[in-house]
Amino acid sequence: MSRYSIDEFIKQTKQQDKGEGFFELETPRMLEVNLAGQVWAKMGSMVSYRGQIKFEREGILEHGLGKLFKKALTGEGTSLMKANGNGKLYLADQGKKISILHLNNDSIYVNGNDLLAFETSLDWDIKMMRRVAGMMAGGLFNVKLDGAGMVAITSHYEPLTLLVTPDNPVITDPNATVAWSGSLQPEFVTDITLKTFFGRGSGESIQMKFAGEGFVVVQPFEEVYLAQQQ
């Protein structure tokens, strides 16, 4: 049947220029970067590229001693690579759904495992979650991004954004928490009754409590973070 021909397959799946700018969702799970300069991306996320592009692993001291020490202390599981050049770069991360955010002098926290790529115009810093160090596999860390530029984040399946207001705080499972607004500082709370009820290991009893004004993004999946060798 013609609907299953190679020509039809190519027609349905071929790359298309949508003219959306620097970051473009080629599919819901594939990010196209229209590169003319530099971009930061998660190590190992390159699927394909065309043009003249070079890749460099982030230098050990590229971001200063402060961030180096933080990475050592947090057992950070995500390394970055810098792509330089001109061309089209395609990024993906284990088939996770990709969301693009344009920060306009905003700030956002992203779970380190869910950060796919961001423009070099953005300032960023690693934030430690001291309360859960050693309490969860690999520990947890997040990256705060500030300024003007684009960032691509990933989630297992469709993300859900919950609004946080002073009279209506939100409590989440850390393993299902993807990102939150820069105005929020989560507090870690332990619920022994939940741990007993679910009977599912120490991680289940730890929750993140968001209070104030802002938003938090969650996914319908509990990710387990394993510390990797740098």
GROMACS .gro file of C-alpha atoms in nm:
model
  230
    1MET     CA    1   0.000   0.000   0.000
    2SER     CA    2   0.127   0.349  -0.086
    3ARG     CA    3   0.064   0.477   0.267
    4TYR     CA    4   0.345   0.249   0.386
    5SER     CA    5   0.591   0.324   0.104
    6ILE     CA    6   0.938   0.457   0.176
    7ASP     CA    7   0.846   0.783   0.001
    8GLU     CA    8   0.545   0.824   0.229
    9PHE     CA    9   0.756   0.748   0.536
   10ILE     CA   10   1.010   1.012   0.433
   11LYS     CA   11   0.732   1.262   0.369
   12GLN     CA   12   0.583   1.205   0.715
   13THR     CA   13   0.910   1.210   0.910
   14LYS     CA   14   1.150   1.438   0.722
   15GLN     CA   15   1.304   1.743   0.887
   16GLN     CA   16   1.120   2.068   0.822
   17ASP     CA   17   1.232   2.426   0.873
   18LYS     CA   18   0.963   2.593   1.082
   19GLY     CA   19   1.139   2.927   1.115
   20GLU     CA   20   1.089   2.938   1.492
   21GLY     CA   21   1.438   3.066   1.572
   22PHE     CA   22   1.733   2.942   1.774
   23PHE     CA   23   1.547   2.652   1.941
   24GLU     CA   24   1.285   2.462   1.743
   25LEU     CA   25   1.087   2.151   1.831
   26GLU     CA   26   1.143   1.924   1.534
   27THR     CA   27   0.925   1.666   1.710
   28PRO     CA   28   0.795   1.666   2.069
   29ARG     CA   29   1.106   1.466   2.166
   30MET     CA   30   1.369   1.612   1.934
   31LEU     CA   31   1.518   1.962   1.967
   32GLU     CA   32   1.667   2.142   1.667
   33VAL     CA   33   1.923   2.411   1.747
   34ASN     CA   34   1.983   2.657   1.463
   35LEU     CA   35   2.339   2.723   1.565
   36ALA     CA   36   2.540   3.031   1.471
   37GLY     CA   37   2.777   3.056   1.766
   38GLN     CA   38   2.756   2.858   2.090
   39VAL     CA   39   2.510   2.661   2.298
   40TRP     CA   40   2.535   2.456   2.617
   41ALA     CA   41   2.384   2.107   2.600
   42LYS     CA   42   2.364   1.800   2.820
   43MET     CA   43   2.658   1.568   2.760
   44GLY     CA   44   2.559   1.280   2.533
   45SER     CA   45   2.241   1.447   2.405
   46MET     CA   46   2.365   1.499   2.045
   47VAL     CA   47   2.168   1.283   1.801
   48SER     CA   48   2.280   1.436   1.471
   49TYR     CA   49   2.407   1.755   1.313
   50ARG     CA   50   2.487   1.913   0.981
   51GLY     CA   51   2.728   2.198   0.914
   52GLN     CA   52   3.051   2.292   1.083
   53ILE     CA   53   3.005   2.220   1.454
   54LYS     CA   54   3.265   2.128   1.715
   55PHE     CA   55   3.192   1.982   2.055
   56GLU     CA   56   3.389   2.042   2.375
   57ARG     CA   57   3.333   1.896   2.717
   58GLU     CA   58   3.306   2.169   2.976
   59GLY     CA   59   3.648   2.256   3.115
   60ILE     CA   60   3.717   2.161   3.473
   61LEU     CA   61   3.776   2.522   3.571
   62GLU     CA   62   3.564   2.681   3.299
   63HIS     CA   63   3.307   2.807   3.545
   64GLY     CA   64   3.536   2.880   3.840
   65LEU     CA   65   3.636   2.693   4.152
   66GLY     CA   66   3.302   2.761   4.322
   67LYS     CA   67   3.101   2.555   4.075
   68LEU     CA   68   3.372   2.287   4.066
   69PHE     CA   69   3.346   2.242   4.444
   70LYS     CA   70   2.967   2.234   4.426
   71LYS     CA   71   2.979   1.961   4.162
   72ALA     CA   72   3.214   1.756   4.378
   73LEU     CA   73   2.995   1.799   4.686
   74THR     CA   74   2.666   1.721   4.515
   75GLY     CA   75   2.788   1.423   4.316
   76GLU     CA   76   2.630   1.594   4.019
   77GLY     CA   77   2.516   1.346   3.757
   78THR     CA   78   2.500   1.574   3.455
   79SER     CA   79   2.796   1.709   3.259
   80LEU     CA   80   2.765   1.979   2.998
   81MET     CA   81   2.914   2.007   2.653
   82LYS     CA   82   2.957   2.322   2.448
   83ALA     CA   83   2.871   2.315   2.078
   84ASN     CA   84   3.043   2.578   1.864
   85GLY     CA   85   2.990   2.659   1.498
   86ASN     CA   86   2.728   2.702   1.231
   87GLY     CA   87   2.469   2.445   1.135
   88LYS     CA   88   2.175   2.246   1.264
   89LEU     CA   89   2.216   2.045   1.581
   90TYR     CA   90   1.964   1.782   1.697
   91LEU     CA   91   1.938   1.698   2.067
   92ALA     CA   92   1.734   1.442   2.261
   93ASP     CA   93   1.746   1.270   2.600
   94GLN     CA   94   1.613   0.916   2.627
   95GLY     CA   95   1.297   0.999   2.437
   96LYS     CA   96   1.178   1.245   2.702
   97LYS     CA   97   0.932   1.516   2.604
   98ILE     CA   98   1.097   1.855   2.544
   99SER     CA   99   0.962   2.196   2.646
  100ILE     CA  100   1.119   2.525   2.534
  101LEU     CA  101   1.110   2.829   2.762
  102HIS     CA  102   1.216   3.182   2.667
  103LEU     CA  103   1.340   3.363   2.975
  104ASN     CA  104   1.291   3.739   2.955
  105ASN     CA  105   1.499   3.852   3.252
  106ASP     CA  106   1.333   3.574   3.450
  107SER     CA  107   1.481   3.303   3.667
  108ILE     CA  108   1.394   2.934   3.691
  109TYR     CA  109   1.527   2.630   3.875
  110VAL     CA  110   1.558   2.309   3.675
  111ASN     CA  111   1.635   1.966   3.811
  112GLY     CA  112   1.985   1.890   3.681
  113ASN     CA  113   1.873   1.569   3.514
  114ASP     CA  114   1.600   1.752   3.321
  115LEU     CA  115   1.814   2.030   3.171
  116LEU     CA  116   1.873   1.962   2.800
  117ALA     CA  117   2.020   2.283   2.655
  118PHE     CA  118   2.039   2.658   2.710
  119GLU     CA  119   2.177   2.969   2.547
  120THR     CA  120   2.516   3.096   2.661
  121SER     CA  121   2.354   3.435   2.730
  122LEU     CA  122   2.195   3.290   3.045
  123ASP     CA  123   2.371   3.299   3.381
  124TRP     CA  124   2.356   2.970   3.568
  125ASP     CA  125   2.460   2.823   3.899
  126ILE     CA  126   2.436   2.484   4.068
  127LYS     CA  127   2.221   2.478   4.381
  128MET     CA  128   2.265   2.198   4.632
  129MET     CA  129   1.982   2.025   4.813
  130ARG     CA  130   2.166   1.956   5.136
  131ARG     CA  131   1.867   1.813   5.319
  132VAL     CA  132   1.840   1.515   5.085
  133ALA     CA  133   2.210   1.442   5.035
  134GLY     CA  134   2.254   1.072   5.108
  135MET     CA  135   1.880   1.023   5.159
  136MET     CA  136   1.808   0.954   4.793
  137ALA     CA  137   2.000   0.759   4.531
  138GLY     CA  138   2.262   0.991   4.388
  139GLY     CA  139   2.127   1.288   4.583
  140LEU     CA  140   1.951   1.578   4.415
  141PHE     CA  141   2.078   1.903   4.269
  142ASN     CA  142   1.930   2.172   4.052
  143VAL     CA  143   2.049   2.448   3.824
  144LYS     CA  144   1.928   2.807   3.856
  145LEU     CA  145   1.910   2.993   3.524
  146ASP     CA  146   1.882   3.374   3.511
  147GLY     CA  147   1.861   3.639   3.243
  148ALA     CA  148   1.740   3.655   2.885
  149GLY     CA  149   1.761   3.355   2.655
  150MET     CA  150   1.615   3.016   2.571
  151VAL     CA  151   1.629   2.696   2.772
  152ALA     CA  152   1.505   2.347   2.682
  153ILE     CA  153   1.391   2.116   2.960
  154THR     CA  154   1.278   1.754   2.947
  155SER     CA  155   1.015   1.547   3.122
  156HIS     CA  156   0.897   1.190   3.113
  157TYR     CA  157   0.561   1.222   2.935
  158GLU     CA  158   0.357   1.542   2.955
  159PRO     CA  159   0.454   1.796   3.222
  160LEU     CA  160   0.198   1.952   3.454
  161THR     CA  161   0.244   2.303   3.595
  162LEU     CA  162   0.094   2.376   3.936
  163LEU     CA  163   0.048   2.736   4.051
  164VAL     CA  164   0.169   2.819   4.401
  165THR     CA  165   0.001   3.098   4.599
  166PRO     CA  166   0.058   3.217   4.958
  167ASP     CA  167  -0.266   3.052   5.072
  168ASN     CA  168  -0.222   2.737   4.866
  169PRO     CA  169   0.125   2.574   4.888
  170VAL     CA  170   0.216   2.272   4.673
  171ILE     CA  171   0.390   1.955   4.794
  172THR     CA  172   0.566   1.729   4.544
  173ASP     CA  173   0.768   1.410   4.522
  174PRO     CA  174   1.132   1.516   4.455
  175ASN     CA  175   1.171   1.239   4.195
  176ALA     CA  176   0.878   1.377   3.997
  177THR     CA  177   0.973   1.745   4.023
  178VAL     CA  178   1.114   1.896   3.702
  179ALA     CA  179   1.138   2.274   3.754
  180TRP     CA  180   1.007   2.568   3.954
  181SER     CA  181   1.007   2.946   3.939
  182GLY     CA  182   1.307   3.135   4.071
  183SER     CA  183   1.091   3.307   4.333
  184LEU     CA  184   1.034   2.981   4.523
  185GLN     CA  185   1.263   2.813   4.776
  186PRO     CA  186   1.143   2.457   4.845
  187GLU     CA  187   1.149   2.317   5.194
  188PHE     CA  188   1.206   1.947   5.245
  189VAL     CA  189   0.960   1.774   5.473
  190THR     CA  190   0.946   1.414   5.591
  191ASP     CA  191   0.621   1.226   5.630
  192ILE     CA  192   0.672   0.904   5.826
  193THR     CA  193   0.309   0.802   5.780
  194LEU     CA  194   0.346   0.811   5.401
  195LYS     CA  195   0.658   0.599   5.422
  196THR     CA  196   0.474   0.342   5.633
  197PHE     CA  197   0.164   0.352   5.415
  198PHE     CA  198   0.342   0.303   5.084
  199GLY     CA  199   0.619   0.079   5.218
  200ARG     CA  200   0.850   0.201   4.946
  201GLY     CA  201   1.189   0.297   5.084
  202SER     CA  202   1.317   0.620   5.236
  203GLY     CA  203   1.269   0.835   4.926
  204GLU     CA  204   0.892   0.808   4.940
  205SER     CA  205   0.873   0.986   5.275
  206ILE     CA  206   1.059   1.298   5.156
  207GLN     CA  207   0.857   1.572   4.993
  208MET     CA  208   0.932   1.918   4.858
  209LYS     CA  209   0.704   2.190   4.992
  210PHE     CA  210   0.667   2.505   4.780
  211ALA     CA  211   0.515   2.807   4.951
  212GLY     CA  212   0.485   3.164   4.825
  213GLU     CA  213   0.406   3.292   4.476
  214GLY     CA  214   0.513   3.106   4.162
  215PHE     CA  215   0.482   2.771   3.987
  216VAL     CA  216   0.623   2.418   3.999
  217VAL     CA  217   0.646   2.170   3.710
  218VAL     CA  218   0.598   1.798   3.777
  219GLN     CA  219   0.600   1.487   3.559
  220PRO     CA  220   0.398   1.162   3.587
  221PHE     CA  221   0.712   0.960   3.653
  222GLU     CA  222   0.953   0.907   3.941
  223GLU     CA  223   1.308   0.949   3.815
  224VAL     CA  224   1.596   0.785   4.000
  225TYR     CA  225   1.917   0.984   3.987
  226LEU     CA  226   2.245   0.796   3.992
  227ALA     CA  227   2.566   0.985   4.048
  228GLN     CA  228   2.802   0.947   3.753
  229GLN     CA  229   3.176   0.975   3.731
  230GLN     CA  230   3.287   1.314   3.599
   0.00000   0.00000   0.00000
